[in-house]
mmCIF file of C-alpha atoms and ligand atoms in Angstrom:
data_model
loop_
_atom_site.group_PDB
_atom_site.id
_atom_site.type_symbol
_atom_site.label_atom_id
_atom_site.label_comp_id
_atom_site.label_asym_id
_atom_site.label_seq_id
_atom_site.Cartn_x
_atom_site.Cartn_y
_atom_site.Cartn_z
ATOM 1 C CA UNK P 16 -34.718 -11.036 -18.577
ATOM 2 C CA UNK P 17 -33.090 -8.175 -19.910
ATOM 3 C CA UNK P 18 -31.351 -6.138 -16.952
ATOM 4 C CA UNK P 19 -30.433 -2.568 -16.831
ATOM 5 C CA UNK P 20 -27.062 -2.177 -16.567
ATOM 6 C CA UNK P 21 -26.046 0.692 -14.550
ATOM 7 C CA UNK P 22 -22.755 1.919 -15.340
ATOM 8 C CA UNK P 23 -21.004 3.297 -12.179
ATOM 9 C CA UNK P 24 -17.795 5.504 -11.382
ATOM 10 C CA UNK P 25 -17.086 4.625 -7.930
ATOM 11 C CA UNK P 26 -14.784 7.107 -5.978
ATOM 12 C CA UNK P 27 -13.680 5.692 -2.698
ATOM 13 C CA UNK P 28 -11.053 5.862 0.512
ATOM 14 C CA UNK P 29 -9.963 2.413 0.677
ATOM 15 C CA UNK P 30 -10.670 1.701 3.754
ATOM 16 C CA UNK P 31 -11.399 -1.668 4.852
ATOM 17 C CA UNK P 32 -15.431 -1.528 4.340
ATOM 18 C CA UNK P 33 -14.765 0.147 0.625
ATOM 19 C CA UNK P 34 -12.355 -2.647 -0.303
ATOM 20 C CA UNK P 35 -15.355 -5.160 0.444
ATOM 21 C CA UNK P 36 -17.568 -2.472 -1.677
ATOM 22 C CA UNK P 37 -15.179 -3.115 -4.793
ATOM 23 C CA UNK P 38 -15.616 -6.652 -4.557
ATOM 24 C CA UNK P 39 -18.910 -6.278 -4.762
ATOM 25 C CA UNK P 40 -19.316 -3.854 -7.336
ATOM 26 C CA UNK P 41 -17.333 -6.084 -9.381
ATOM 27 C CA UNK P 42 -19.207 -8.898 -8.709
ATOM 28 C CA UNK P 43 -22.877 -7.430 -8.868
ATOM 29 C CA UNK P 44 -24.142 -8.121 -12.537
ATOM 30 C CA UNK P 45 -26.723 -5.141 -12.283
ATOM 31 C CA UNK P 46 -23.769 -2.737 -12.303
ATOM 32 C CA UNK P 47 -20.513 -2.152 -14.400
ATOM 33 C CA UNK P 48 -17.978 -0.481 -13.225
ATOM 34 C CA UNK P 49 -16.231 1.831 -15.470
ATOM 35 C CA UNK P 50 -14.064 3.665 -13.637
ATOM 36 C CA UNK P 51 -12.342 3.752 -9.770
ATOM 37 C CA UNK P 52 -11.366 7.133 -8.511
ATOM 38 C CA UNK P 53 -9.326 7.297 -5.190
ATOM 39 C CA UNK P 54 -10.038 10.145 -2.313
ATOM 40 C CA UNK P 55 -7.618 11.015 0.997
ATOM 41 C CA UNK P 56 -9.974 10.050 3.839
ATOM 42 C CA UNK P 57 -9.599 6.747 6.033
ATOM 43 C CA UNK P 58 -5.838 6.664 5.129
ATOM 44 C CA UNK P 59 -3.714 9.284 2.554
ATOM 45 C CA UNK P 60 -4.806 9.714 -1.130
ATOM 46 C CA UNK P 61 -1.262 7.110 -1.507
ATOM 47 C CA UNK P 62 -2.102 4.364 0.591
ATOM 48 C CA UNK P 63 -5.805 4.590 -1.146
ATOM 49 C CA UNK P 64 -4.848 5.067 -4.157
ATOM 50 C CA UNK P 65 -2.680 1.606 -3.916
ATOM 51 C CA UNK P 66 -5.663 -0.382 -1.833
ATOM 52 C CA UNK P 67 -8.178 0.411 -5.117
ATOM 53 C CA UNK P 68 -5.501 -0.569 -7.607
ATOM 54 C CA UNK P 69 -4.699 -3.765 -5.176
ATOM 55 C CA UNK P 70 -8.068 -5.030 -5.087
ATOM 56 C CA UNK P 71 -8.454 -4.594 -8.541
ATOM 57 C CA UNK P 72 -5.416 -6.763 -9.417
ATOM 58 C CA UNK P 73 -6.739 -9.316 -6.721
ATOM 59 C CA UNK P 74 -10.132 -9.650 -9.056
ATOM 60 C CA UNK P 75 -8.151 -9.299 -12.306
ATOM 61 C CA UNK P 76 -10.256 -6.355 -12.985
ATOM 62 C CA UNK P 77 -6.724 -4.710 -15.236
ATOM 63 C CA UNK P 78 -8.974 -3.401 -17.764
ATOM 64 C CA UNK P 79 -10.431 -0.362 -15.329
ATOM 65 C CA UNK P 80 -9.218 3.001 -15.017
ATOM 66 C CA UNK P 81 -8.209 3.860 -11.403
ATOM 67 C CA UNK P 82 -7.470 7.446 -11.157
ATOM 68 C CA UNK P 83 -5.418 9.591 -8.226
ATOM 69 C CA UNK P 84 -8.097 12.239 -6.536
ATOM 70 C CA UNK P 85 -7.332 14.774 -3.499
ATOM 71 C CA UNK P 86 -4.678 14.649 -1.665
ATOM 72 C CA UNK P 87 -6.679 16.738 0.928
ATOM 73 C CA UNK P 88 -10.321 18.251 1.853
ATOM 74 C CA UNK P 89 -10.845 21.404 -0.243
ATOM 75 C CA UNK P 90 -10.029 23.704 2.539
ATOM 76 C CA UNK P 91 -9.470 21.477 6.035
ATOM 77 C CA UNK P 92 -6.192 19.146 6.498
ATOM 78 C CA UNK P 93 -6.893 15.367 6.190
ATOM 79 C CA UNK P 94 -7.454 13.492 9.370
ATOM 80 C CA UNK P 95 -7.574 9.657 8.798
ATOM 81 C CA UNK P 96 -8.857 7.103 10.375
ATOM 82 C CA UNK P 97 -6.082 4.326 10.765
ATOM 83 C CA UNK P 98 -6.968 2.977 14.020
ATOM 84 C CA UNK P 99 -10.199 1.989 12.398
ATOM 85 C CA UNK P 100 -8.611 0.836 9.142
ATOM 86 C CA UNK P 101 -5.311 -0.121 10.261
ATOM 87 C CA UNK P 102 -1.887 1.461 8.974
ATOM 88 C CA UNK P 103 -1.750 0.006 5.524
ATOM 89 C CA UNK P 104 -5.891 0.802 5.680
ATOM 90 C CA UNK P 105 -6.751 -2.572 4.553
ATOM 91 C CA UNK P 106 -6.814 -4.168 8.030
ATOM 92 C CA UNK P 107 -4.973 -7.537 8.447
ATOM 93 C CA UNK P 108 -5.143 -8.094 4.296
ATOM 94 C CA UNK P 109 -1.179 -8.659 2.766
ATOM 95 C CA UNK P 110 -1.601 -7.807 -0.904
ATOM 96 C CA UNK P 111 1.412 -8.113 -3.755
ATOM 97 C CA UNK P 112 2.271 -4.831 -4.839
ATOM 98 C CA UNK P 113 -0.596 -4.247 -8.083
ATOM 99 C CA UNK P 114 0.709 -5.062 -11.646
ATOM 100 C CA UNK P 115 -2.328 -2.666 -13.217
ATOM 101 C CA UNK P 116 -0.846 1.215 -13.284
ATOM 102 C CA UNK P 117 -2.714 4.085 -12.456
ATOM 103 C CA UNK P 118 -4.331 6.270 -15.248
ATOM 104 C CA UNK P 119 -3.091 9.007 -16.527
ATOM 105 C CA UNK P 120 -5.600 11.090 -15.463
ATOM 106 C CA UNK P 121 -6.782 12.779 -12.440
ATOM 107 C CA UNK P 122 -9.702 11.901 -10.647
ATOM 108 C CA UNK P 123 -11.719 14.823 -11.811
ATOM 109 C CA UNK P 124 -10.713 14.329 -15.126
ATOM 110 C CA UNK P 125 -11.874 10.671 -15.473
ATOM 111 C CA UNK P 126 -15.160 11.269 -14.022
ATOM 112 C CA UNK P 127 -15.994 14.421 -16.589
ATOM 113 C CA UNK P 128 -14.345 12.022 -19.451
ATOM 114 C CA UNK P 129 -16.501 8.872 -18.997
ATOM 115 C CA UNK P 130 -19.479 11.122 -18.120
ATOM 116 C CA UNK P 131 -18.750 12.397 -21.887
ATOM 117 C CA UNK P 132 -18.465 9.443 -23.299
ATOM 118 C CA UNK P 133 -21.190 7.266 -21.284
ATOM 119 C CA UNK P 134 -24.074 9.293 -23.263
ATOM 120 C CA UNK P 135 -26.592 7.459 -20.813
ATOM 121 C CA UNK P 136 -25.152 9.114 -17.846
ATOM 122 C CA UNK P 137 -23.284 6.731 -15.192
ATOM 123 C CA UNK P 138 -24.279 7.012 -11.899
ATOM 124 C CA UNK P 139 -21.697 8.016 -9.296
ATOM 125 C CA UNK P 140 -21.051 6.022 -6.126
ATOM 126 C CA UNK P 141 -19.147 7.949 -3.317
ATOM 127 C CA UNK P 142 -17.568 6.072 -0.684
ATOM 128 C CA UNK P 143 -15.499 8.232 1.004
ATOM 129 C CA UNK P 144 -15.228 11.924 1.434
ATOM 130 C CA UNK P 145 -16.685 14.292 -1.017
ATOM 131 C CA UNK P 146 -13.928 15.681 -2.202
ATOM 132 C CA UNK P 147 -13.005 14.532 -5.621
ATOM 133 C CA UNK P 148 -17.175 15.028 -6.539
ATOM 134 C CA UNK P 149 -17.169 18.482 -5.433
ATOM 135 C CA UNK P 150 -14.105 19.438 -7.296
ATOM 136 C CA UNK P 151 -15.837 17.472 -10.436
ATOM 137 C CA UNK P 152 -19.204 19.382 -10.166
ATOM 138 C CA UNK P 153 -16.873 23.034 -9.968
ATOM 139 C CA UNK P 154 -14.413 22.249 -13.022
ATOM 140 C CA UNK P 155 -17.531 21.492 -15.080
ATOM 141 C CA UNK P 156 -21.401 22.685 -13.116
ATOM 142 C CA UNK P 157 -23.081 20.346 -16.050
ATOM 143 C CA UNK P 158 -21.718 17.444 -14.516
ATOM 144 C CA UNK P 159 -25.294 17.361 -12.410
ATOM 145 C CA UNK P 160 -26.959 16.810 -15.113
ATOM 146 C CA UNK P 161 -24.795 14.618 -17.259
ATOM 147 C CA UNK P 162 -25.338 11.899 -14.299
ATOM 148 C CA UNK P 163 -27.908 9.247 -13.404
ATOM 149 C CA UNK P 164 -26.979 10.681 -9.642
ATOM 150 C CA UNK P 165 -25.115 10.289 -7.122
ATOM 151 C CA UNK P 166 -25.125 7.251 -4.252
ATOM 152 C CA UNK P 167 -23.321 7.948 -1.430
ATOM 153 C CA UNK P 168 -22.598 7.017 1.562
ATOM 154 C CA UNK P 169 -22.491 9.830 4.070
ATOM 155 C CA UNK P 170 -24.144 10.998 6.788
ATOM 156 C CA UNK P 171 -26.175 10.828 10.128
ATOM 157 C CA UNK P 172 -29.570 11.756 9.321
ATOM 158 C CA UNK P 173 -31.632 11.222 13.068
ATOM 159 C CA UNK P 174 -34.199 9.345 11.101
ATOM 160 C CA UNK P 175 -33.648 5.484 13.009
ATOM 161 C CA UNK P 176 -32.228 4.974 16.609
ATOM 162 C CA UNK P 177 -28.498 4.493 14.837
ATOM 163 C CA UNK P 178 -28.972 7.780 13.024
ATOM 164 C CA UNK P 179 -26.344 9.262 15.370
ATOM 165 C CA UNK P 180 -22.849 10.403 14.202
ATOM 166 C CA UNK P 181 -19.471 8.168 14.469
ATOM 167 C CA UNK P 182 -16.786 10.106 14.141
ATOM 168 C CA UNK P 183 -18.455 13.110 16.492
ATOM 169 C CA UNK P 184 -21.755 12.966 18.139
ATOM 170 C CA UNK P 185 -23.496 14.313 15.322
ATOM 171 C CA UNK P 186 -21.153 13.605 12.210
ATOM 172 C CA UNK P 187 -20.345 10.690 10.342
ATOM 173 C CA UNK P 188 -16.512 10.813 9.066
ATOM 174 C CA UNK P 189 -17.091 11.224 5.281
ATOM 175 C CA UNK P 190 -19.114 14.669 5.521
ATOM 176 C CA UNK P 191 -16.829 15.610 8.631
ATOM 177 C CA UNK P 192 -14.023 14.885 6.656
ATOM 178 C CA UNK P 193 -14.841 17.353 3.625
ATOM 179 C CA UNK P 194 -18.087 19.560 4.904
ATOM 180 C CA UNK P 195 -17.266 22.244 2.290
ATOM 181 C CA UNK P 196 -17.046 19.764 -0.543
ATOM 182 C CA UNK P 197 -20.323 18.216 1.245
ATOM 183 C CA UNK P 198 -22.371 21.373 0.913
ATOM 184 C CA UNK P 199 -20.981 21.675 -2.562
ATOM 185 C CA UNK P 200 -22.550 18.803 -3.729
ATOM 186 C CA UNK P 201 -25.974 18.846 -1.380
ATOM 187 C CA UNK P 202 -26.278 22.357 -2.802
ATOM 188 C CA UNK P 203 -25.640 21.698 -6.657
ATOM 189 C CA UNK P 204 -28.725 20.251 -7.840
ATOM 190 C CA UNK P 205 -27.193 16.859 -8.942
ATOM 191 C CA UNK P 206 -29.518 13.642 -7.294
ATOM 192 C CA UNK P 207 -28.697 12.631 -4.644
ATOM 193 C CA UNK P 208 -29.418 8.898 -2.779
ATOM 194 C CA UNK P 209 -28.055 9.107 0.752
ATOM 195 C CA UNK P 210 -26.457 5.781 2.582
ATOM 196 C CA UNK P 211 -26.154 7.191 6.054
ATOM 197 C CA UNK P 212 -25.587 5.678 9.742
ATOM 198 C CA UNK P 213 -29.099 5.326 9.978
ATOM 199 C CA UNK P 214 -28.878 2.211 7.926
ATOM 200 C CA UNK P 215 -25.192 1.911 7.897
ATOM 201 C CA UNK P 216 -24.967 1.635 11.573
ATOM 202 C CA UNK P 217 -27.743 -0.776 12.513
ATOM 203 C CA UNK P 218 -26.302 -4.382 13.455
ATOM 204 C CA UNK P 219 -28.960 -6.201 12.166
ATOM 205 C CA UNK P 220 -26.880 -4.750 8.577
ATOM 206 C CA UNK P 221 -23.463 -5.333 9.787
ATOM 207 C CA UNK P 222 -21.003 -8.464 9.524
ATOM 208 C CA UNK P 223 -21.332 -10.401 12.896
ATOM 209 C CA UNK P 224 -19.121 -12.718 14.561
ATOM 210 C CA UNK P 225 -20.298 -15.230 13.393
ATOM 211 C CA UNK P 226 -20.537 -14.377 9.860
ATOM 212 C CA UNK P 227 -16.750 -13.541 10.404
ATOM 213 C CA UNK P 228 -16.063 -17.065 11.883
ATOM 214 C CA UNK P 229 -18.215 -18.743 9.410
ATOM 215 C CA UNK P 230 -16.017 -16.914 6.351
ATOM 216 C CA UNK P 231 -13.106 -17.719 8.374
ATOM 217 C CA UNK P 232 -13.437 -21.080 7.764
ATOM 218 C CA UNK P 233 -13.815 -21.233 4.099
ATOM 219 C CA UNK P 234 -10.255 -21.003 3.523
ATOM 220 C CA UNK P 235 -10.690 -19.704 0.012
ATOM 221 C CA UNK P 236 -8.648 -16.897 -1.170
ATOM 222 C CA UNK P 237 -11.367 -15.130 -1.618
ATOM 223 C CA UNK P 238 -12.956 -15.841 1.691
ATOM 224 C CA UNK P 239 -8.969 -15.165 3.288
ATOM 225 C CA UNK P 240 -8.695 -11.933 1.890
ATOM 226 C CA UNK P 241 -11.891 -10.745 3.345
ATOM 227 C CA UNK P 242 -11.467 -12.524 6.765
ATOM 228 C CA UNK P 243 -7.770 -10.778 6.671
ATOM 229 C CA UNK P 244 -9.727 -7.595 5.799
ATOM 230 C CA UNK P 245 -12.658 -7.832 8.969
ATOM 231 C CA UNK P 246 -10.222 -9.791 11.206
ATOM 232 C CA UNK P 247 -8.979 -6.608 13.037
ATOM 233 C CA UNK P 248 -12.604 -5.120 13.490
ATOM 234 C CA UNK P 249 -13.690 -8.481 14.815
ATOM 235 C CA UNK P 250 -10.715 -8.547 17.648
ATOM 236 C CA UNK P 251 -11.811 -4.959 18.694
ATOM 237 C CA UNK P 252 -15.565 -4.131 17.963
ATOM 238 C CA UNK P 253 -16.852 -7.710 17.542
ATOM 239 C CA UNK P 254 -18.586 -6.697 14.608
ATOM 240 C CA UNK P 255 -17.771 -4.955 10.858
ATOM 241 C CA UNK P 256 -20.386 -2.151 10.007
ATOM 242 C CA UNK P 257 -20.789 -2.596 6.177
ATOM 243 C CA UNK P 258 -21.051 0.955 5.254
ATOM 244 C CA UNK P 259 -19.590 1.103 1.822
ATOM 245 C CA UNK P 260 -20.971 -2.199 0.708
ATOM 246 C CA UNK P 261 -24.214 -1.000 1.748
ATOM 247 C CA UNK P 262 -23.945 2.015 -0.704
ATOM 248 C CA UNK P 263 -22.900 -0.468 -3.626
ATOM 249 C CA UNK P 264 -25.795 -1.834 -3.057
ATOM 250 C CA UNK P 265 -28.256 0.504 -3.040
ATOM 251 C CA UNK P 266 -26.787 0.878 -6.461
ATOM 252 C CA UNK P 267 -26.867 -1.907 -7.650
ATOM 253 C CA UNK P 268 -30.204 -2.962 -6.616
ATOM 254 C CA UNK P 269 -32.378 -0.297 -5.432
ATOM 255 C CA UNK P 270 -35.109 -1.900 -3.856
ATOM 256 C CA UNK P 271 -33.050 -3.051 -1.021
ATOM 257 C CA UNK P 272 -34.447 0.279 0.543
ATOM 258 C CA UNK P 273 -37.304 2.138 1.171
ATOM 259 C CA UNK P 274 -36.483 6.088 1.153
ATOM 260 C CA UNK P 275 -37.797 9.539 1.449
ATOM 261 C CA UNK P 276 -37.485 13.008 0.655
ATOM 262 C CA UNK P 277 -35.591 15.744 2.813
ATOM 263 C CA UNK P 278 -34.135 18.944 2.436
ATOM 264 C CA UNK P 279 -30.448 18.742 4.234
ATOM 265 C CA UNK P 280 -27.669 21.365 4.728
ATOM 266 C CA UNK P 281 -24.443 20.364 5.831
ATOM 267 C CA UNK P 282 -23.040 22.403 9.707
ATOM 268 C CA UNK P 283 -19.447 23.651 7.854
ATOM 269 C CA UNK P 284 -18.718 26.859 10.762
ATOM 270 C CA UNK P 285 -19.675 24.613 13.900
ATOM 271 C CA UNK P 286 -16.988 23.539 16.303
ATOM 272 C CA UNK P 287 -18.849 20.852 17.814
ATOM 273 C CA UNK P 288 -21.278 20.549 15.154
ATOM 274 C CA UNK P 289 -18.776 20.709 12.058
ATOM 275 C CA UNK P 290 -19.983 18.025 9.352
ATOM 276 C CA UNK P 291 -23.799 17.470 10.662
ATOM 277 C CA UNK P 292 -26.105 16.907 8.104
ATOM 278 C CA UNK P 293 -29.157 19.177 9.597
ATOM 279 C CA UNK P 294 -33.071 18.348 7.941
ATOM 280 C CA UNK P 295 -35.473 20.777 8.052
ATOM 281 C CA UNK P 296 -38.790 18.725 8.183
ATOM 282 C CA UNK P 297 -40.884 21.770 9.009
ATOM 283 C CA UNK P 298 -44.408 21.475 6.824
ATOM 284 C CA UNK P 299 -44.971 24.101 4.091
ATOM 285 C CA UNK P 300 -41.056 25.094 3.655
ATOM 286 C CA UNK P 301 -40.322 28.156 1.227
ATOM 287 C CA UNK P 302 -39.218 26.392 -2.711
ATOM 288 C CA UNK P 303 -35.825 27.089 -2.333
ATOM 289 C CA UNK P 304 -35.637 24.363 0.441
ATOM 290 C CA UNK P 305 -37.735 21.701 -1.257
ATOM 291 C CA UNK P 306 -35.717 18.358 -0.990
ATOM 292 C CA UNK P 307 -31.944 18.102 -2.341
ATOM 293 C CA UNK P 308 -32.052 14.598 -0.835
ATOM 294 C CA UNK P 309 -33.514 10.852 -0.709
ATOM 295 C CA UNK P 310 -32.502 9.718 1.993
ATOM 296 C CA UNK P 311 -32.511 5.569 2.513
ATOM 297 C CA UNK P 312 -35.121 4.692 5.410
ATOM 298 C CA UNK P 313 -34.620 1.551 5.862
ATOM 299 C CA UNK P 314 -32.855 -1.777 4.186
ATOM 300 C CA UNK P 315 -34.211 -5.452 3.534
ATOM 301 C CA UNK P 316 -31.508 -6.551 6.074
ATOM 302 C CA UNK P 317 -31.812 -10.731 4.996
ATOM 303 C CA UNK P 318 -31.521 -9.683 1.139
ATOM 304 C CA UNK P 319 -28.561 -8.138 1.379
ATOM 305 C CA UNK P 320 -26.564 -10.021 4.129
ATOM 306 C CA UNK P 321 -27.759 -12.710 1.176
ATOM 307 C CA UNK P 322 -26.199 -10.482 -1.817
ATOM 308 C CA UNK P 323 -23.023 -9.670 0.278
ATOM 309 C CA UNK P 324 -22.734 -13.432 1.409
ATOM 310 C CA UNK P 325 -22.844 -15.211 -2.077
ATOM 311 C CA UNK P 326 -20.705 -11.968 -3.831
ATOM 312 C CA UNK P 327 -18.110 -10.643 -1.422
ATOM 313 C CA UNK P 328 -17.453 -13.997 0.001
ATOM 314 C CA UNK P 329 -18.654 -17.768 -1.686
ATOM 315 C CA UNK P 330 -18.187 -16.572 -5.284
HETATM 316 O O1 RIB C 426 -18.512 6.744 8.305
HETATM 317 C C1 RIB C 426 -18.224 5.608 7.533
HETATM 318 C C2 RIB C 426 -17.560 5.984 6.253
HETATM 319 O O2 RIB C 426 -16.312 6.639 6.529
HETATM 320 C C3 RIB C 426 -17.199 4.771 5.386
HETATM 321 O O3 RIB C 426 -17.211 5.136 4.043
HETATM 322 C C4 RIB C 426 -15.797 4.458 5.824
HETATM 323 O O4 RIB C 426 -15.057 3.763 4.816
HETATM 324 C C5 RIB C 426 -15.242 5.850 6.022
HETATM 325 O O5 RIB C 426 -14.848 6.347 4.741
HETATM 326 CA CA1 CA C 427 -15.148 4.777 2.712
#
């Protein structure tokens, strides 16, 4: 059966769930990964920077390009999210320093060079803030339509009963993080597939204990590195909410979801409201706010526990 192959830049704050993501971009046949850009958000644009290029060396994957992005939001200061992630921001997980180097390039650079070269337009996969994307789409505005689109995962859309924020009561960290770079990119006309809490944050979608326990006894190094990983979410939350791998997959294989239109602005003057992702699903809206967004709706739970299972872990 011939398969498209989606080629995918993946820019990412590893981060404990976007470290699991790699993996399985890199082992989802549907998808090739041609480049790994690195954004400050769960830990500094350092300490992410080294996570991507260590789980890259830990899959042997030399032969990608792993770029340095922001250092900071586009106007806020970074705030990251190492009690979640831990201090290194790969959990419990004790990596050798990475033998592959960084590229040359910056971030933004590497995503307008292989969106030159890929002619066929690789789709962009955004696992963290919205930073380096933002700063893409202003160096060069015909990056929106040199794209597939953009996956990402961000934001808390009030469309299931987990469609509540995280890191506020209305925000989920990677549009709180950058909101400015978030309405940059809601408002620039690239597509747009949206992974947000709604789906992200459901348990019936998140790593249990005992899925944990069960990969905990593999004693692969595979299966050690992501127990290692999910071992310090287990001790305090009991369970790992797959965010970023959720996101990969929606790339990957986009029938994991059902979706639907919306138009969404993103709350960037609020105090309490700073990073909300606000619909407007009032009937017969004026054409400037037809929808900017397809949002996911819902996710075939059992196929991709399934996908994550055999890829992330067993392979
Ligand atoms: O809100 C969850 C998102 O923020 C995930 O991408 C996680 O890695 C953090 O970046
Ligand atoms: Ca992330």
């Amino acid at each position: 059966m011939v398969r498209f192959l989606r080629h995918v830049i993946i820019d990412t704050d590893p981060g404990v769930d976007d470290a699991l993501a790699l993996i399985l971009a890199l082992k989802s046949p549907e998808i090739k990964v041609e480049a790994v850009t690195t954004v400050v958000g769960n830990v500094s644009q350092d300490k992410a920077h080294r996570n991507a290029l260590k789980i890259l060396d830990f899959l042997n994957a030399c032969e990608i390009p792993v770029a340095r992005g922001a250092h900071k939001p586009l106007i806020r200061e970074a705030s990251h999210a190492e009690e979640i992630h831990g201090e290194s921001g790969l959990g419990e997980a004790m990596l050798p320093e990475p033998r592959i180097r960084s590229s040359e390039a910056s971030a933004v650079n590497l995503i307008l060079e292989k969106a030159y070269e890929l002619g066929r337009g690789p789709t962009l996969v955004a696992l963290g803030p919205l930073t380096n994307v933002a700063s893409a789409i202003l160096a060069e505005p015909r990056l929106v339509d040199m794209v597939a689109g953009l996956v990402f995962m961000g934001g808390a859309y009030n469309l299931t009963p987990y469609g509540y924020g995280n890191v506020t009561p209305v925000a989920e960290f990677n549009i709180w993080h950058d909101p400015e770079a978030a309405k940059i990119v809601f408002e620039s006309g690239i597509p747009l597939k949206a992974v947000g809490l709604d789906i992200t944050a459901n348990p019936s979608n998140s790593l249990t204990l005992d899925r944990y326990q069960e990969i905990d006894r593999l004693g692969t190094r595979r299966s050690r590195l992501v127990a290692d990983l999910c071992r310090g979410l287990i001790k305090r939350f009991g369970i790992v909410q797959l965010h970023d791998p959720i996101a990969v997959a929606v790339a990957s294989n986009p029938d994991l979801v059902e979706t639907g239109r919306f138009f969404v602005e993103v709350e960037t003057a609020g105090l309490l409201t700073r990073g909300q992702t606000v619909l407007d699903r009032r009937p017969r809206q004026p054409i400037e706010r037809r929808p900017n967004l397809e949002i996911c709706l819902s996710l075939d739970s059992e196929r991709f526990m399934k996908l994550f299972m055999e890829r992330v872990v067993y392979e």
